[in-house]
Amino acid sequence: MRVAEQRIKTAVIGVGLIGEQHAEAFAANPRAELVVVCDANPERAQAVAARFGCAATSSLADVAASDAEVVAIATPDFAHHEPAMAMLRAGKHLVIEKPLTTITAEGAEIVNLARQKGLKLTINLGNRWSPQFANI
């Protein structure tokens, strides 16, 4: 398989409204393969996993142990730190919903660990596609 044809394995932690949109985007992208979704509510994780044909879990350890290369974190804002740190320790690249964290020191820890590990970290700013923001 040529490198351009390889699919990037992905996961989503927190599959409420925004997280489900991340899962949908990964599932629809021909260059991505959604392998697992994670939510504190196991029933919610199962429902989203069934919709997109991937595994479901409520355990961060399961996502960390998965073969996902990129993990989107879409938990509530105050709850980004723990999953971000766990995924970075597991060697996963991250897409985190804005804001990075609600506590500056936690944000710094995430950024520093990503740098130390040589992992990619990006913040998703979905509003950049909103017509109101595009006009600005």
Coordinates of N, CA and C in Angstrom, one line a residue:
M1 N 0.9 -1.2 0.0 CA 0.0 0.0 0.0 C 0.9 1.2 0.0
R2 N 0.6 2.2 -0.9 CA 1.3 3.4 -0.9 C 1.0 4.2 0.3
V3 N 1.9 5.1 0.8 CA 1.7 5.9 2.0 C 0.5 6.7 1.8
A4 N 0.2 7.3 0.7 CA -0.9 8.2 0.5 C -2.2 7.4 0.6
E5 N -2.2 6.1 0.5 CA -3.4 5.3 0.6 C -3.6 4.7 2.0
Q6 N -2.7 4.9 2.9 CA -2.8 4.4 4.3 C -3.9 5.3 5.0
R7 N -4.7 4.6 5.8 CA -5.7 5.3 6.6 C -5.2 5.5 8.0
I8 N -5.4 6.7 8.5 CA -5.0 7.0 9.9 C -6.0 6.5 10.8
K9 N -5.6 5.7 11.8 CA -6.6 5.2 12.8 C -6.8 6.3 13.8
T10 N -8.1 6.5 14.1 CA -8.6 7.6 15.0 C -9.5 7.1 16.1
A11 N -9.6 7.9 17.1 CA -10.5 7.6 18.2 C -11.1 9.0 18.7
V12 N -12.2 8.9 19.4 CA -12.8 10.1 20.0 C -13.2 9.8 21.4
I13 N -12.8 10.7 22.3 CA -13.1 10.6 23.7 C -14.1 11.7 24.0
G14 N -15.3 11.3 24.5 CA -16.4 12.3 24.7 C -17.3 12.4 23.5
V15 N -18.3 11.6 23.4 CA -19.1 11.6 22.2 C -20.5 12.1 22.4
G16 N -20.5 13.3 23.1 CA -21.8 14.1 23.1 C -21.9 14.8 21.8
L17 N -22.6 15.9 21.7 CA -22.9 16.6 20.5 C -21.7 16.8 19.6
I18 N -20.7 17.5 20.2 CA -19.4 17.8 19.4 C -18.6 16.6 19.2
G19 N -18.5 15.7 20.1 CA -17.7 14.5 19.9 C -18.3 13.6 18.9
E20 N -19.6 13.5 18.8 CA -20.2 12.7 17.8 C -19.9 13.3 16.4
Q21 N -19.8 14.7 16.3 CA -19.4 15.3 15.1 C -18.0 14.9 14.7
H22 N -17.1 14.8 15.7 CA -15.7 14.4 15.4 C -15.8 13.0 14.8
A23 N -16.5 12.1 15.5 CA -16.6 10.7 15.0 C -17.2 10.6 13.6
E24 N -18.2 11.4 13.3 CA -18.8 11.5 12.0 C -17.7 11.9 11.0
A25 N -17.0 13.0 11.3 CA -15.9 13.5 10.4 C -14.9 12.4 10.1
F26 N -14.4 11.7 11.2 CA -13.4 10.7 11.0 C -14.0 9.5 10.1
A27 N -15.2 9.1 10.4 CA -15.8 8.0 9.7 C -16.1 8.3 8.3
A28 N -16.3 9.6 7.9 CA -16.6 10.0 6.6 C -15.4 10.2 5.8
N29 N -14.2 10.4 6.4 CA -13.0 10.8 5.7 C -12.3 9.5 5.2
P30 N -12.1 9.4 3.9 CA -11.5 8.2 3.3 C -10.1 8.0 3.7
R31 N -9.4 9.0 4.3 CA -8.1 8.8 4.8 C -8.0 8.5 6.3
A32 N -9.2 8.3 6.9 CA -9.2 8.0 8.3 C -10.0 6.7 8.6
E33 N -9.7 6.1 9.7 CA -10.5 4.9 10.1 C -10.8 5.1 11.6
L34 N -12.1 5.3 11.9 CA -12.5 5.4 13.3 C -12.5 4.1 13.9
V35 N -11.6 3.9 14.9 CA -11.5 2.5 15.5 C -12.2 2.4 16.9
V36 N -12.3 3.5 17.6 CA -13.0 3.4 18.9 C -13.5 4.8 19.4
V37 N -14.7 4.7 20.0 CA -15.2 5.9 20.7 C -15.3 5.6 22.2
C38 N -15.1 6.7 23.0 CA -15.1 6.5 24.5 C -16.0 7.6 25.1
D39 N -16.8 7.2 26.0 CA -17.7 8.1 26.7 C -17.9 7.6 28.1
A40 N -18.0 8.5 29.1 CA -18.3 8.1 30.5 C -19.6 7.4 30.6
N41 N -20.5 7.7 29.7 CA -21.8 7.0 29.6 C -21.7 5.8 28.6
P42 N -21.6 4.6 29.1 CA -21.4 3.4 28.2 C -22.5 3.3 27.1
E43 N -23.7 3.6 27.5 CA -24.8 3.5 26.5 C -24.6 4.5 25.4
R44 N -24.1 5.7 25.7 CA -23.9 6.7 24.7 C -22.7 6.2 23.8
A45 N -21.7 5.7 24.4 CA -20.6 5.2 23.6 C -21.0 4.1 22.6
Q46 N -21.8 3.2 23.2 CA -22.3 2.0 22.3 C -23.2 2.5 21.2
A47 N -24.1 3.5 21.4 CA -24.9 4.0 20.4 C -24.1 4.7 19.3
V48 N -23.1 5.5 19.6 CA -22.3 6.2 18.6 C -21.4 5.1 17.9
A49 N -20.9 4.2 18.6 CA -20.1 3.1 18.0 C -20.9 2.3 17.0
A50 N -22.1 2.0 17.3 CA -23.0 1.3 16.4 C -23.3 2.1 15.1
R51 N -23.5 3.4 15.3 CA -23.7 4.3 14.2 C -22.5 4.3 13.2
F52 N -21.3 4.2 13.7 CA -20.1 4.4 12.8 C -19.3 3.1 12.7
G53 N -19.8 2.0 13.3 CA -19.2 0.7 13.0 C -17.8 0.6 13.6
C54 N -17.6 1.0 14.9 CA -16.3 0.9 15.5 C -16.5 0.4 17.0
A55 N -15.5 0.2 17.7 CA -15.6 -0.3 19.1 C -16.0 0.9 20.0
A56 N -16.6 0.5 21.1 CA -17.0 1.4 22.2 C -16.4 1.1 23.5
T57 N -16.1 2.1 24.3 CA -15.6 1.9 25.6 C -16.0 3.1 26.5
S58 N -15.8 2.9 27.8 CA -15.9 4.0 28.7 C -14.6 4.1 29.5
S59 N -13.6 3.5 29.0 CA -12.3 3.4 29.7 C -11.2 4.2 28.9
L60 N -10.6 5.1 29.5 CA -9.4 5.8 28.8 C -8.3 4.8 28.6
A61 N -8.1 3.9 29.4 CA -7.1 2.9 29.2 C -7.3 2.1 28.0
D62 N -8.5 1.8 27.6 CA -8.8 1.1 26.4 C -8.4 1.9 25.2
V63 N -8.7 3.2 25.2 CA -8.3 4.0 24.1 C -6.8 4.1 24.0
A64 N -6.1 4.3 25.2 CA -4.7 4.4 25.2 C -4.1 3.1 24.6
A65 N -4.7 2.0 24.9 CA -4.1 0.7 24.4 C -4.5 0.4 23.0
S66 N -5.4 1.1 22.4 CA -5.9 0.9 21.0 C -4.8 1.2 20.0
D67 N -5.1 0.9 18.8 CA -4.1 1.2 17.7 C -4.4 2.6 17.1
A68 N -5.3 3.4 17.7 CA -5.6 4.7 17.2 C -4.3 5.5 17.3
E69 N -4.0 6.3 16.2 CA -2.8 7.2 16.2 C -3.2 8.6 16.6
V70 N -4.4 9.0 16.2 CA -4.9 10.4 16.5 C -6.2 10.2 17.4
V71 N -6.2 11.0 18.5 CA -7.4 11.0 19.3 C -8.0 12.4 19.4
A72 N -9.3 12.5 19.2 CA -10.0 13.7 19.4 C -10.6 13.7 20.8
I73 N -10.4 14.8 21.6 CA -10.9 14.9 22.9 C -12.0 16.0 22.9
A74 N -13.2 15.5 23.1 CA -14.4 16.4 23.1 C -15.2 16.3 24.4
T75 N -14.5 16.1 25.5 CA -15.2 16.1 26.8 C -15.5 17.5 27.1
P76 N -16.3 17.7 28.2 CA -16.5 19.1 28.7 C -15.2 19.8 28.9
D77 N -15.2 21.1 28.7 CA -14.0 21.9 28.8 C -13.1 21.6 30.0
F78 N -13.7 21.5 31.2 CA -13.0 21.3 32.4 C -12.4 19.9 32.5
A79 N -12.8 19.0 31.6 CA -12.3 17.6 31.7 C -11.4 17.2 30.6
H80 N -10.6 18.1 30.0 CA -9.7 17.8 28.9 C -8.4 17.3 29.4
H81 N -7.9 17.7 30.6 CA -6.6 17.4 31.1 C -6.3 15.9 31.2
E82 N -7.1 15.2 32.0 CA -6.9 13.8 32.3 C -6.8 13.0 31.0
P83 N -7.8 13.1 30.1 CA -7.6 12.2 28.9 C -6.5 12.7 28.0
A84 N -6.2 14.0 27.9 CA -5.1 14.5 27.1 C -3.8 13.9 27.6
M85 N -3.5 14.0 28.9 CA -2.3 13.5 29.5 C -2.2 11.9 29.3
A86 N -3.3 11.2 29.5 CA -3.2 9.8 29.3 C -2.9 9.4 27.8
M87 N -3.5 10.1 26.9 CA -3.3 9.8 25.5 C -1.9 10.2 25.1
L88 N -1.4 11.3 25.5 CA 0.0 11.7 25.2 C 1.0 10.6 25.8
R89 N 0.8 10.2 27.0 CA 1.6 9.2 27.6 C 1.6 7.9 26.8
A90 N 0.5 7.6 26.1 CA 0.3 6.4 25.3 C 0.9 6.7 23.9
G91 N 1.4 7.9 23.6 CA 1.9 8.1 22.3 C 1.0 8.5 21.2
K92 N -0.2 9.1 21.6 CA -1.2 9.5 20.6 C -1.1 11.0 20.3
H93 N -1.3 11.3 19.0 CA -1.5 12.7 18.6 C -2.9 13.1 19.0
L94 N -3.0 14.4 19.3 CA -4.3 14.9 19.8 C -4.9 16.1 19.0
V95 N -6.3 16.0 18.9 CA -7.1 17.1 18.5 C -8.0 17.4 19.7
I96 N -7.9 18.6 20.3 CA -8.7 18.9 21.5 C -9.6 20.0 21.2
E97 N -10.9 19.8 21.6 CA -11.8 20.9 21.4 C -11.4 22.1 22.2
K98 N -11.7 23.3 21.7 CA -11.4 24.5 22.5 C -12.3 24.6 23.7
P99 N -11.8 25.3 24.7 CA -10.4 25.7 25.0 C -9.6 24.4 25.3
L100 N -8.3 24.6 25.2 CA -7.4 23.5 25.6 C -7.7 23.0 27.0
T101 N -7.7 23.9 28.0 CA -8.1 23.6 29.3 C -8.8 24.8 29.9
T102 N -9.3 24.7 31.1 CA -9.8 25.9 31.8 C -8.9 26.3 32.9
I103 N -7.8 25.6 33.1 CA -6.8 26.0 34.1 C -5.4 26.1 33.3
T104 N -4.8 27.2 33.3 CA -3.6 27.5 32.6 C -2.5 26.5 32.8
A105 N -2.3 26.1 34.1 CA -1.2 25.2 34.4 C -1.5 23.8 33.8
E106 N -2.7 23.4 33.7 CA -3.0 22.1 33.0 C -2.8 22.2 31.5
G107 N -3.1 23.3 30.9 CA -2.8 23.5 29.5 C -1.3 23.4 29.3
A108 N -0.5 24.1 30.1 CA 0.9 24.1 30.0 C 1.5 22.6 30.1
E109 N 0.9 21.8 31.0 CA 1.4 20.4 31.2 C 1.1 19.7 29.9
I110 N 0.0 19.9 29.3 CA -0.4 19.2 28.0 C 0.6 19.6 26.9
V111 N 0.8 20.9 26.7 CA 1.7 21.3 25.7 C 3.1 20.8 25.9
N112 N 3.6 20.9 27.2 CA 4.9 20.4 27.5 C 5.1 18.9 27.2
L113 N 4.1 18.1 27.6 CA 4.3 16.7 27.4 C 4.2 16.4 25.9
A114 N 3.4 17.0 25.1 CA 3.3 16.8 23.7 C 4.7 17.1 23.1
R115 N 5.3 18.2 23.5 CA 6.6 18.6 23.0 C 7.7 17.6 23.3
Q116 N 7.7 17.2 24.6 CA 8.6 16.2 25.1 C 8.5 14.9 24.3
K117 N 7.3 14.5 24.0 CA 7.1 13.2 23.3 C 7.2 13.3 21.8
G118 N 7.3 14.6 21.3 CA 7.3 14.8 19.8 C 6.0 14.5 19.1
L119 N 4.9 14.7 19.9 CA 3.6 14.4 19.3 C 2.9 15.7 18.9
K120 N 2.0 15.6 17.9 CA 1.2 16.7 17.4 C 0.1 17.0 18.3
L121 N -0.2 18.3 18.5 CA -1.3 18.7 19.3 C -2.0 19.9 18.6
T122 N -3.3 19.8 18.4 CA -4.0 20.9 17.8 C -5.3 21.1 18.5
I123 N -5.7 22.4 18.5 CA -7.0 22.8 19.1 C -8.0 23.0 18.0
N124 N -9.2 22.4 18.1 CA -10.2 22.5 17.1 C -11.0 23.8 17.4
L125 N -11.0 24.7 16.5 CA -11.8 25.9 16.6 C -12.9 25.8 15.5
G126 N -14.0 25.1 15.8 CA -15.1 24.9 14.8 C -15.7 26.2 14.3
N127 N -15.7 27.2 15.1 CA -16.3 28.5 14.7 C -15.7 29.1 13.5
R128 N -14.5 28.7 13.1 CA -13.9 29.3 12.0 C -14.7 29.0 10.7
W129 N -15.5 28.0 10.7 CA -16.3 27.6 9.5 C -17.7 28.2 9.6
S130 N -18.1 28.8 10.7 CA -19.4 29.5 10.9 C -19.5 30.7 10.0
P131 N -20.6 30.9 9.3 CA -20.7 32.0 8.3 C -20.5 33.3 9.0
Q132 N -20.9 33.5 10.3 CA -20.8 34.7 11.0 C -19.3 35.1 11.2
F133 N -18.5 34.1 11.5 CA -17.1 34.3 11.7 C -16.3 34.4 10.4
A134 N -16.8 33.7 9.4 CA -16.1 33.8 8.1 C -16.2 35.2 7.5
N135 N -17.4 35.9 7.8 CA -17.6 37.2 7.3 C -16.6 38.2 7.9
I136 N -16.2 37.9 9.2 CA -15.3 38.8 9.9 C -13.9 38.7 9.3

